[in-house]
Amino acid sequence: MREFTARNPRTGDHDWRGQALDPPEVAEVAARLRAAQVAWEGRGAASRLEVLRAFGQSLRRHAGPIGAALEADTGRRRIARLEIDSVVTSIEAWARVIAADAPPEWIQGRGLPSVRHTAAWKAYPLVGVVSPWNFPLLLCMIDAVPALLAGCAVLMKPSEVTPRFIAPVMAAVAEVPELAAVFALIPGDGATGQAVVDAADCVCFTGSVATGRKVAVQAAGRLIPAYLELGGKDPLIVLEGADLEAATDAALRGSVLSTGQACQSIERIYVARPIHDAFLTRLVEKAAAARLNWPDITAGEIGPIIFDRQADILSAQIADAREKGARVLTGGEIETHGGGRWLRPTVLSGVTPDMAVLRDETFGPILPVVAFDTIDEAVALANDGEYGLSGAVFAATLEQAEAVGRLLEAGAISLNDAALTSIFYEAAKQGFKASGLGPSRMGEDGYRRFLRRQALIANTARPLPLGAFSEEGST
């Protein structure tokens, strides 16, 4: 084991110490989980669902210490509680997917009518999950819950930036022995995460494109599937005729909720030129009214920057934009309070495509606003870049928004709202371009991706003898 520390984003203190598991220790945990997986899969979906429901109840009982740990990990309280609630309610959401999953029927062959076939589904024995720091509990369980329901064992390595919640969650897991046999969260760093990928039969990774590429290469070397949910640079297009009050509300929330530390945050705003100035004025008013949740964590809307190095990225993007002629209309400075680092919602105008704030992932509460003259121009600007996670369109009517949304190269498009994938999980979608790889983690696909399809083929007639393929009589 190797000792590592974690920083409290509100105080700046490295006030947590833990032990990162070495590769041999990861392999030992993986072997234990794998050994228990056969019996877990054999229980059947209904029985596994009851175990997961018991786990949900255990999470509720441990909500106090889990919430406190998430609060210390992320510097926010309300969203920490919402993470717990979201995990519990997701169990019932997946239950509805399982209930609607009818057993496959036998199908008569078309080419050989005497042959019938059907399907069986076999779980990947061990799923490895490497999850990020921005929503520590939610973004590990978004993969773990459907994988467990599918019959897999799950080995999870949360981010070393936010590790405090691991112990209280594992205390909740321990109260459900059937689950504890096949589910483990382990503390660790990058080397620990690599060991998880080496031990798994299928890997789920949520994080940066750079690290996602490494995970994909490592998984490819082992010929195992890698399901990657990576970065985003989500655009919002606001068409002439849109409701400016609604559009500015959605733009602000979609950009700065969770301090913008979400992959589906709006990071580029394109506004029709006739309404640009009115939109910008209203957006600046609303952005300037947003409050830090400092010193009182129960007040305000903007929490601290969780990962210290992310503050440097935000500062560099703002400085680059200023140097190249952008105007900062509100916010714009990294503030230090109590040792933590904070950024108020930062609205930029006069932004040009050569600025990092329009090219690179921001992951913070920065709102660059750009005017466009035609819909074709807006679509071209929105589609320019390596990311294609999600996007949004505001228009006078849903039909107008839909027409433009269908032209965007991204996996999920919010219509007359923004960042809907953060609150609505039923619609399957994939990451386009560099924003992801593999099936959707939402909708029915989010469950099916953990199952391998097996064909059962039955002959109802007498099997053909070898003589049926004799060369005699061939021409």
Coordinates of C-alpha atoms in Angstrom, one line a residue:
M1 CA 0.0 0.0 0.0
R2 CA 1.0 3.6 -0.6
E3 CA -0.2 6.5 1.5
F4 CA -1.9 9.4 -0.3
T5 CA -3.7 12.5 0.9
A6 CA -6.8 14.4 -0.1
R7 CA -7.5 18.1 0.0
N8 CA -10.5 19.7 1.5
P9 CA -11.8 22.1 -1.2
R10 CA -13.3 24.6 1.3
T11 CA -10.2 24.9 3.6
G12 CA -7.4 23.9 1.2
D13 CA -6.0 21.6 3.9
H14 CA -4.8 18.1 3.0
D15 CA -6.7 16.7 6.0
W16 CA -7.3 13.1 4.9
R17 CA -4.9 10.3 4.6
G18 CA -5.4 6.9 3.2
Q19 CA -3.7 3.9 1.7
A20 CA -3.7 3.2 -2.1
L21 CA -4.0 -0.5 -2.9
D22 CA -1.1 -1.9 -4.9
P23 CA -1.7 -4.1 -8.0
P24 CA -1.3 -7.4 -6.1
E25 CA -3.8 -6.2 -3.5
V26 CA -6.2 -5.2 -6.3
A27 CA -5.8 -8.6 -7.8
E28 CA -6.6 -10.3 -4.5
V29 CA -9.9 -8.3 -4.1
A30 CA -10.8 -9.0 -7.7
A31 CA -10.3 -12.8 -7.2
R32 CA -12.6 -12.7 -4.2
L33 CA -15.3 -10.9 -6.0
R34 CA -15.0 -13.1 -9.1
A35 CA -15.3 -16.2 -7.0
A36 CA -18.6 -15.0 -5.6
Q37 CA -20.0 -13.8 -8.9
V38 CA -21.2 -17.2 -10.2
A39 CA -23.7 -17.6 -7.3
W40 CA -24.7 -13.9 -7.6
E41 CA -25.6 -14.3 -11.3
G42 CA -27.4 -17.6 -10.4
R43 CA -29.7 -15.8 -8.0
G44 CA -31.7 -14.3 -10.9
A45 CA -32.6 -10.7 -11.6
A46 CA -35.6 -10.6 -9.2
S47 CA -33.4 -11.8 -6.2
R48 CA -30.6 -9.4 -7.1
L49 CA -33.1 -6.5 -7.2
E50 CA -34.2 -7.3 -3.7
V51 CA -30.6 -7.2 -2.5
L52 CA -30.0 -3.8 -4.2
R53 CA -33.2 -2.5 -2.6
A54 CA -31.8 -3.5 0.8
F55 CA -28.6 -1.7 -0.1
G56 CA -30.7 1.4 -0.9
Q57 CA -32.2 1.2 2.5
S58 CA -28.8 0.8 4.0
L59 CA -27.6 3.9 2.2
R60 CA -30.5 5.8 3.7
R61 CA -29.5 4.7 7.2
H62 CA -25.9 5.8 6.5
A63 CA -26.9 9.0 4.8
G64 CA -25.5 11.1 7.6
P65 CA -21.8 10.0 7.4
I66 CA -22.0 9.5 3.6
G67 CA -23.3 13.0 3.2
A68 CA -20.7 14.5 5.5
A69 CA -17.9 12.7 3.6
L70 CA -19.2 13.9 0.3
E71 CA -19.5 17.4 1.7
A72 CA -15.9 17.3 2.8
D73 CA -14.9 15.8 -0.6
T74 CA -16.8 18.4 -2.7
G75 CA -17.4 21.5 -0.5
R76 CA -21.2 21.4 -1.2
R77 CA -24.1 20.1 0.9
R78 CA -27.3 20.0 -1.0
I79 CA -25.9 18.2 -4.0
A80 CA -24.2 15.8 -1.7
R81 CA -27.6 14.8 -0.3
L82 CA -29.0 14.7 -3.8
E83 CA -26.3 12.2 -4.9
I84 CA -27.5 9.8 -2.2
D85 CA -31.1 10.2 -3.2
S86 CA -30.3 9.7 -6.9
V87 CA -28.6 6.4 -6.2
V88 CA -31.5 5.1 -4.2
T89 CA -34.1 6.1 -6.7
S90 CA -32.0 4.8 -9.6
I91 CA -32.5 1.2 -8.2
E92 CA -36.2 1.4 -8.9
A93 CA -35.6 3.0 -12.3
W94 CA -33.5 0.0 -13.3
A95 CA -36.1 -2.3 -11.8
R96 CA -38.6 -1.0 -14.4
V97 CA -36.1 -1.8 -17.2
I98 CA -35.7 -5.4 -15.9
A99 CA -39.5 -5.8 -15.5
A100 CA -40.0 -4.8 -19.2
D101 CA -37.4 -7.2 -20.4
A102 CA -39.4 -10.2 -21.8
P103 CA -37.7 -13.6 -22.0
P104 CA -36.6 -14.3 -25.6
E105 CA -38.7 -16.6 -27.7
W106 CA -37.6 -19.5 -29.9
I107 CA -37.5 -18.4 -33.5
Q108 CA -37.8 -20.8 -36.5
G109 CA -34.9 -20.6 -39.0
R110 CA -35.6 -19.1 -42.4
G111 CA -32.9 -21.0 -44.3
L112 CA -33.3 -24.2 -42.3
P113 CA -36.8 -24.5 -41.0
S114 CA -35.9 -27.5 -38.9
V115 CA -33.6 -25.3 -36.8
R116 CA -34.8 -23.0 -34.1
H117 CA -32.8 -20.4 -32.1
T118 CA -33.2 -18.3 -29.1
A119 CA -30.9 -16.1 -26.9
A120 CA -29.5 -16.2 -23.4
W121 CA -27.7 -13.4 -21.7
K122 CA -24.5 -14.0 -19.7
A123 CA -23.1 -11.3 -17.4
Y124 CA -19.5 -10.2 -17.6
P125 CA -18.0 -11.8 -14.4
L126 CA -16.2 -8.8 -13.1
V127 CA -16.8 -5.2 -14.1
G128 CA -14.1 -2.6 -13.2
V129 CA -15.3 1.0 -12.7
V130 CA -12.9 4.0 -12.4
S131 CA -14.9 7.1 -11.5
P132 CA -14.3 10.8 -11.3
W133 CA -14.2 13.5 -8.6
N134 CA -17.0 15.8 -9.6
F135 CA -20.0 13.7 -8.5
P136 CA -18.1 11.0 -6.4
L137 CA -21.0 8.8 -5.4
L138 CA -23.4 9.3 -8.3
L139 CA -20.9 8.7 -11.1
C140 CA -19.6 5.5 -9.6
M141 CA -23.1 4.0 -8.9
I142 CA -24.4 5.0 -12.3
D143 CA -22.4 2.1 -13.7
A144 CA -22.3 -0.1 -10.6
V145 CA -26.0 -0.5 -10.0
P146 CA -27.0 -1.8 -13.5
A147 CA -23.9 -4.0 -13.6
L148 CA -24.8 -5.6 -10.3
L149 CA -28.4 -6.0 -11.4
A150 CA -27.2 -7.7 -14.6
G151 CA -25.3 -10.3 -12.5
C152 CA -21.8 -8.9 -12.6
A153 CA -19.4 -8.5 -9.7
V154 CA -18.1 -4.9 -9.5
L155 CA -14.7 -3.6 -8.4
M156 CA -14.6 0.2 -8.2
K157 CA -11.8 2.7 -7.8
P158 CA -13.1 6.2 -7.1
S159 CA -11.0 9.3 -7.7
E160 CA -8.2 9.9 -5.3
V161 CA -9.3 13.6 -5.3
T162 CA -12.5 12.7 -3.4
P163 CA -12.0 9.4 -1.5
R164 CA -13.6 10.2 1.9
F165 CA -17.0 8.7 0.9
I166 CA -15.5 5.2 0.3
A167 CA -15.5 4.2 4.0
P168 CA -19.1 5.1 4.9
V169 CA -20.4 3.6 1.6
M170 CA -18.6 0.4 2.3
A171 CA -20.1 0.4 5.8
A172 CA -23.5 0.5 4.1
V173 CA -22.5 -2.3 1.8
A174 CA -21.3 -4.4 4.7
E175 CA -24.9 -4.4 6.1
V176 CA -26.0 -6.4 3.0
P177 CA -23.7 -9.5 3.0
E178 CA -25.0 -10.8 -0.3
L179 CA -23.9 -7.5 -1.9
A180 CA -20.6 -7.3 0.0
A181 CA -19.5 -10.6 -1.6
V182 CA -19.6 -9.1 -5.1
F183 CA -19.1 -5.3 -4.7
A184 CA -16.1 -3.4 -3.4
L185 CA -14.9 0.2 -3.5
I186 CA -11.2 0.5 -3.1
P187 CA -9.0 3.6 -2.5
G188 CA -6.2 4.3 -4.8
D189 CA -4.4 6.4 -7.4
G190 CA -3.7 6.0 -11.1
A191 CA -1.7 2.8 -10.5
T192 CA -4.6 1.3 -8.6
G193 CA -6.9 2.2 -11.5
Q194 CA -4.6 0.5 -14.0
A195 CA -4.7 -2.6 -11.8
V196 CA -8.5 -2.5 -11.8
V197 CA -8.5 -2.5 -15.7
D198 CA -6.0 -5.4 -15.7
A199 CA -8.3 -7.4 -13.4
A200 CA -11.7 -6.8 -15.0
D201 CA -13.6 -8.4 -17.9
C202 CA -15.3 -5.1 -18.8
V203 CA -14.3 -1.6 -17.7
C204 CA -16.3 1.6 -17.3
F205 CA -14.4 4.9 -17.1
T206 CA -15.6 8.4 -16.6
G207 CA -13.1 11.3 -16.8
S208 CA -10.9 13.2 -19.2
V209 CA -10.3 12.4 -22.8
A210 CA -6.5 12.0 -22.2
T211 CA -7.0 9.4 -19.5
G212 CA -9.8 7.8 -21.4
R213 CA -7.5 7.1 -24.3
K214 CA -5.1 5.3 -22.0
V215 CA -7.9 3.2 -20.6
A216 CA -9.1 2.3 -24.1
V217 CA -5.6 1.2 -25.2
Q218 CA -5.1 -0.8 -22.0
A219 CA -8.5 -2.5 -22.4
A220 CA -7.9 -3.1 -26.1
G221 CA -4.6 -4.9 -25.2
R222 CA -6.7 -7.3 -23.1
L223 CA -9.5 -7.6 -25.7
I224 CA -12.1 -6.4 -23.1
P225 CA -14.8 -3.8 -23.8
A226 CA -14.2 -0.3 -22.5
Y227 CA -17.2 2.0 -21.9
L228 CA -16.0 5.6 -21.8
E229 CA -17.8 8.7 -20.8
L230 CA -15.4 11.5 -21.5
G231 CA -15.2 15.3 -21.7
G232 CA -17.5 17.7 -23.3
K233 CA -17.6 21.3 -24.7
D234 CA -21.4 21.6 -24.9
P235 CA -22.9 24.3 -27.0
L236 CA -26.2 26.1 -26.5
I237 CA -27.8 27.8 -29.5
V238 CA -30.4 30.5 -28.8
L239 CA -32.6 31.3 -31.9
E240 CA -34.4 34.5 -32.5
G241 CA -37.9 34.3 -31.0
A242 CA -36.8 32.3 -28.0
D243 CA -38.1 33.2 -24.5
L244 CA -35.1 35.2 -23.2
E245 CA -36.1 34.8 -19.5
A246 CA -36.3 31.0 -19.9
A247 CA -33.2 30.9 -22.1
T248 CA -31.0 32.9 -19.7
D249 CA -32.3 30.9 -16.7
A250 CA -31.4 27.6 -18.5
A251 CA -28.0 29.0 -19.8
L252 CA -26.9 30.0 -16.3
R253 CA -28.1 26.9 -14.5
G254 CA -26.7 24.6 -17.3
S255 CA -23.3 26.4 -17.1
V256 CA -22.7 27.0 -13.4
L257 CA -24.6 24.3 -11.5
S258 CA -22.1 22.4 -9.4
T259 CA -19.7 25.3 -10.2
G260 CA -19.7 24.1 -13.8
Q261 CA -17.8 20.9 -12.7
A262 CA -19.9 18.6 -14.9
C263 CA -19.2 17.0 -18.3
Q264 CA -22.6 18.1 -19.6
S265 CA -22.2 21.7 -18.6
I266 CA -22.9 24.4 -21.2
E267 CA -19.5 25.8 -22.1
R268 CA -20.3 27.8 -25.3
I269 CA -23.4 30.0 -25.9
Y270 CA -24.3 31.1 -29.5
V271 CA -27.1 33.7 -29.7
A272 CA -28.9 35.1 -32.8
R273 CA -27.5 38.6 -33.4
P274 CA -30.9 40.5 -33.1
I275 CA -31.4 39.2 -29.6
H276 CA -27.7 39.0 -28.6
D277 CA -27.5 42.2 -26.6
A278 CA -30.7 41.7 -24.7
F279 CA -29.7 38.1 -23.9
L280 CA -26.3 39.1 -22.7
T281 CA -27.6 41.9 -20.5
R282 CA -30.1 39.6 -18.8
L283 CA -27.5 36.8 -18.5
V284 CA -25.0 39.1 -16.8
E285 CA -27.6 40.4 -14.3
K286 CA -28.5 36.8 -13.3
A287 CA -24.9 35.7 -13.2
A288 CA -23.8 38.6 -11.0
A289 CA -26.6 37.7 -8.6
A290 CA -25.3 34.2 -8.0
R291 CA -23.7 33.7 -4.6
L292 CA -20.8 31.7 -3.3
N293 CA -21.7 29.2 -0.6
W294 CA -19.0 30.8 1.6
P295 CA -18.7 31.2 4.5
D296 CA -22.1 29.5 5.1
I297 CA -22.3 26.2 3.2
T298 CA -26.1 26.3 3.5
A299 CA -26.4 29.6 1.5
G300 CA -25.5 30.5 -2.0
E301 CA -25.4 28.5 -5.3
I302 CA -21.7 28.3 -6.2
G303 CA -19.4 25.9 -4.4
P304 CA -15.6 25.8 -4.4
I305 CA -13.5 24.4 -7.1
I306 CA -13.0 20.8 -6.0
F307 CA -9.7 19.9 -7.7
D308 CA -7.1 22.6 -7.0
R309 CA -5.4 22.2 -10.4
Q310 CA -8.7 22.9 -12.2
A311 CA -8.6 26.5 -10.8
D312 CA -5.3 27.0 -12.6
I313 CA -6.9 25.8 -15.9
L314 CA -9.9 28.2 -15.4
S315 CA -7.5 31.1 -14.6
A316 CA -5.4 30.4 -17.7
Q317 CA -8.5 30.3 -20.0
I318 CA -9.8 33.6 -18.7
A319 CA -6.3 35.2 -19.1
D320 CA -6.0 33.9 -22.6
A321 CA -9.4 35.3 -23.5
R322 CA -8.5 38.7 -22.0
E323 CA -5.2 38.8 -23.9
K324 CA -7.0 38.1 -27.2
G325 CA -9.6 40.8 -26.7
A326 CA -12.5 39.3 -24.9
R327 CA -14.4 41.3 -22.3
V328 CA -15.1 39.9 -18.8
L329 CA -18.6 41.2 -17.8
T330 CA -18.9 39.5 -14.4
G331 CA -16.6 37.3 -12.3
G332 CA -13.3 36.6 -13.9
E333 CA -11.0 36.2 -10.9
I334 CA -10.1 33.1 -8.9
E335 CA -10.9 34.0 -5.3
T336 CA -9.4 32.5 -2.1
H337 CA -11.7 32.1 0.9
G338 CA -10.7 30.0 3.9
G339 CA -8.0 28.3 1.9
G340 CA -10.4 27.2 -0.8
R341 CA -10.5 28.5 -4.4
W342 CA -13.7 29.9 -5.9
L343 CA -14.8 31.4 -9.2
R344 CA -18.0 33.4 -9.6
P345 CA -20.0 32.9 -12.8
T346 CA -17.9 34.5 -15.5
V347 CA -19.6 35.9 -18.6
L348 CA -17.4 36.7 -21.5
S349 CA -18.2 38.6 -24.7
G350 CA -16.1 39.4 -27.8
V351 CA -15.0 35.8 -27.8
T352 CA -13.3 34.4 -30.9
P353 CA -12.6 30.8 -32.0
D354 CA -8.8 31.1 -31.4
M355 CA -9.4 31.4 -27.6
A356 CA -8.9 28.4 -25.4
V357 CA -12.3 29.1 -23.7
L358 CA -14.0 28.1 -27.0
R359 CA -11.8 25.2 -27.9
D360 CA -10.8 23.4 -24.7
E361 CA -12.9 21.8 -22.0
T362 CA -13.4 24.3 -19.2
F363 CA -15.1 22.4 -16.3
G364 CA -15.9 25.6 -14.5
P365 CA -18.5 28.4 -14.4
I366 CA -17.4 30.3 -17.5
L367 CA -20.0 31.5 -20.0
P368 CA -18.6 32.7 -23.4
V369 CA -21.3 34.3 -25.5
V370 CA -21.0 34.6 -29.3
A371 CA -23.4 36.2 -31.8
F372 CA -24.3 34.5 -35.0
D373 CA -26.1 35.7 -38.2
T374 CA -27.6 32.5 -39.7
I375 CA -28.7 29.1 -38.4
D376 CA -26.1 27.5 -40.7
E377 CA -23.4 29.5 -39.0
A378 CA -24.6 28.6 -35.5
V379 CA -24.7 24.9 -36.4
A380 CA -21.2 25.1 -37.9
L381 CA -19.8 26.9 -34.8
A382 CA -21.5 24.4 -32.4
N383 CA -20.1 21.4 -34.4
D384 CA -16.6 22.8 -34.5
G385 CA -14.4 20.9 -32.1
E386 CA -13.3 17.4 -31.0
Y387 CA -16.2 17.0 -28.4
G388 CA -19.7 15.7 -29.0
L389 CA -21.2 14.8 -25.6
S390 CA -24.3 16.9 -25.6
G391 CA -25.8 20.3 -26.5
A392 CA -28.9 22.4 -26.3
V393 CA -31.2 24.6 -28.5
F394 CA -33.6 27.3 -27.5
A395 CA -36.3 28.5 -30.0
A396 CA -39.7 30.0 -30.2
T397 CA -41.3 26.5 -30.7
L398 CA -40.3 23.0 -29.9
E399 CA -40.4 22.1 -33.6
Q400 CA -37.8 24.8 -34.4
A401 CA -35.6 23.7 -31.6
E402 CA -35.8 20.1 -32.8
A403 CA -35.0 20.9 -36.4
V404 CA -31.7 22.6 -35.3
G405 CA -31.0 20.0 -32.7
R406 CA -31.0 17.2 -35.2
L407 CA -28.1 19.0 -37.0
L408 CA -25.8 19.0 -34.0
E409 CA -23.0 16.4 -33.7
A410 CA -23.6 15.4 -30.1
G411 CA -25.2 12.5 -28.3
A412 CA -27.9 14.3 -26.4
I413 CA -29.6 17.5 -27.3
S414 CA -31.8 19.4 -24.7
L415 CA -34.6 21.3 -26.4
N416 CA -35.8 24.6 -24.8
D417 CA -33.7 23.7 -21.7
A418 CA -30.1 22.9 -21.0
A419 CA -28.1 19.9 -19.6
L420 CA -31.2 17.7 -19.2
T421 CA -29.1 14.6 -19.1
S422 CA -28.1 15.6 -15.6
I423 CA -31.6 15.1 -14.3
F424 CA -33.2 12.8 -16.8
Y425 CA -31.7 9.3 -17.3
E426 CA -34.3 7.4 -19.4
A427 CA -33.1 8.4 -22.9
A428 CA -30.3 6.3 -24.3
K429 CA -27.5 8.3 -25.9
Q430 CA -23.8 8.0 -26.8
G431 CA -20.9 10.3 -26.8
F432 CA -19.9 11.5 -30.3
K433 CA -16.4 12.1 -31.5
A434 CA -13.9 12.2 -28.5
S435 CA -16.6 12.4 -25.9
G436 CA -17.1 8.7 -25.4
L437 CA -17.0 5.1 -26.5
G438 CA -19.4 2.3 -26.2
P439 CA -23.2 1.9 -25.5
S440 CA -25.2 4.4 -23.6
R441 CA -25.1 4.3 -19.8
M442 CA -28.7 5.5 -19.8
G443 CA -31.9 3.8 -21.0
E444 CA -32.2 0.1 -21.6
D445 CA -28.7 0.0 -23.1
G446 CA -27.3 1.0 -19.8
Y447 CA -28.3 -2.4 -18.4
R448 CA -27.7 -4.5 -21.6
R449 CA -24.1 -3.4 -22.0
F450 CA -23.1 -5.6 -19.1
L451 CA -24.6 -8.8 -20.7
R452 CA -23.1 -10.9 -23.4
R453 CA -25.5 -12.5 -25.9
Q454 CA -25.4 -16.3 -26.2
A455 CA -27.2 -18.1 -29.0
L456 CA -28.9 -21.4 -28.3
I457 CA -29.5 -23.3 -31.6
A458 CA -31.7 -26.4 -31.7
N459 CA -32.2 -28.9 -34.5
T460 CA -35.6 -30.5 -34.5
A461 CA -34.8 -32.9 -37.3
R462 CA -32.3 -35.7 -37.6
P463 CA -28.7 -34.4 -37.6
L464 CA -27.0 -34.5 -41.0
P465 CA -24.5 -37.4 -41.4
L466 CA -21.0 -36.8 -42.8
G467 CA -22.1 -38.5 -46.0
A468 CA -24.4 -35.5 -46.8
F469 CA -21.2 -33.6 -47.6
S470 CA -19.5 -36.3 -49.7
E471 CA -17.7 -35.1 -52.8
E472 CA -19.2 -38.0 -54.8
G473 CA -21.5 -36.6 -57.5
S474 CA -20.1 -33.1 -57.3
T475 CA -19.3 -31.3 -60.6

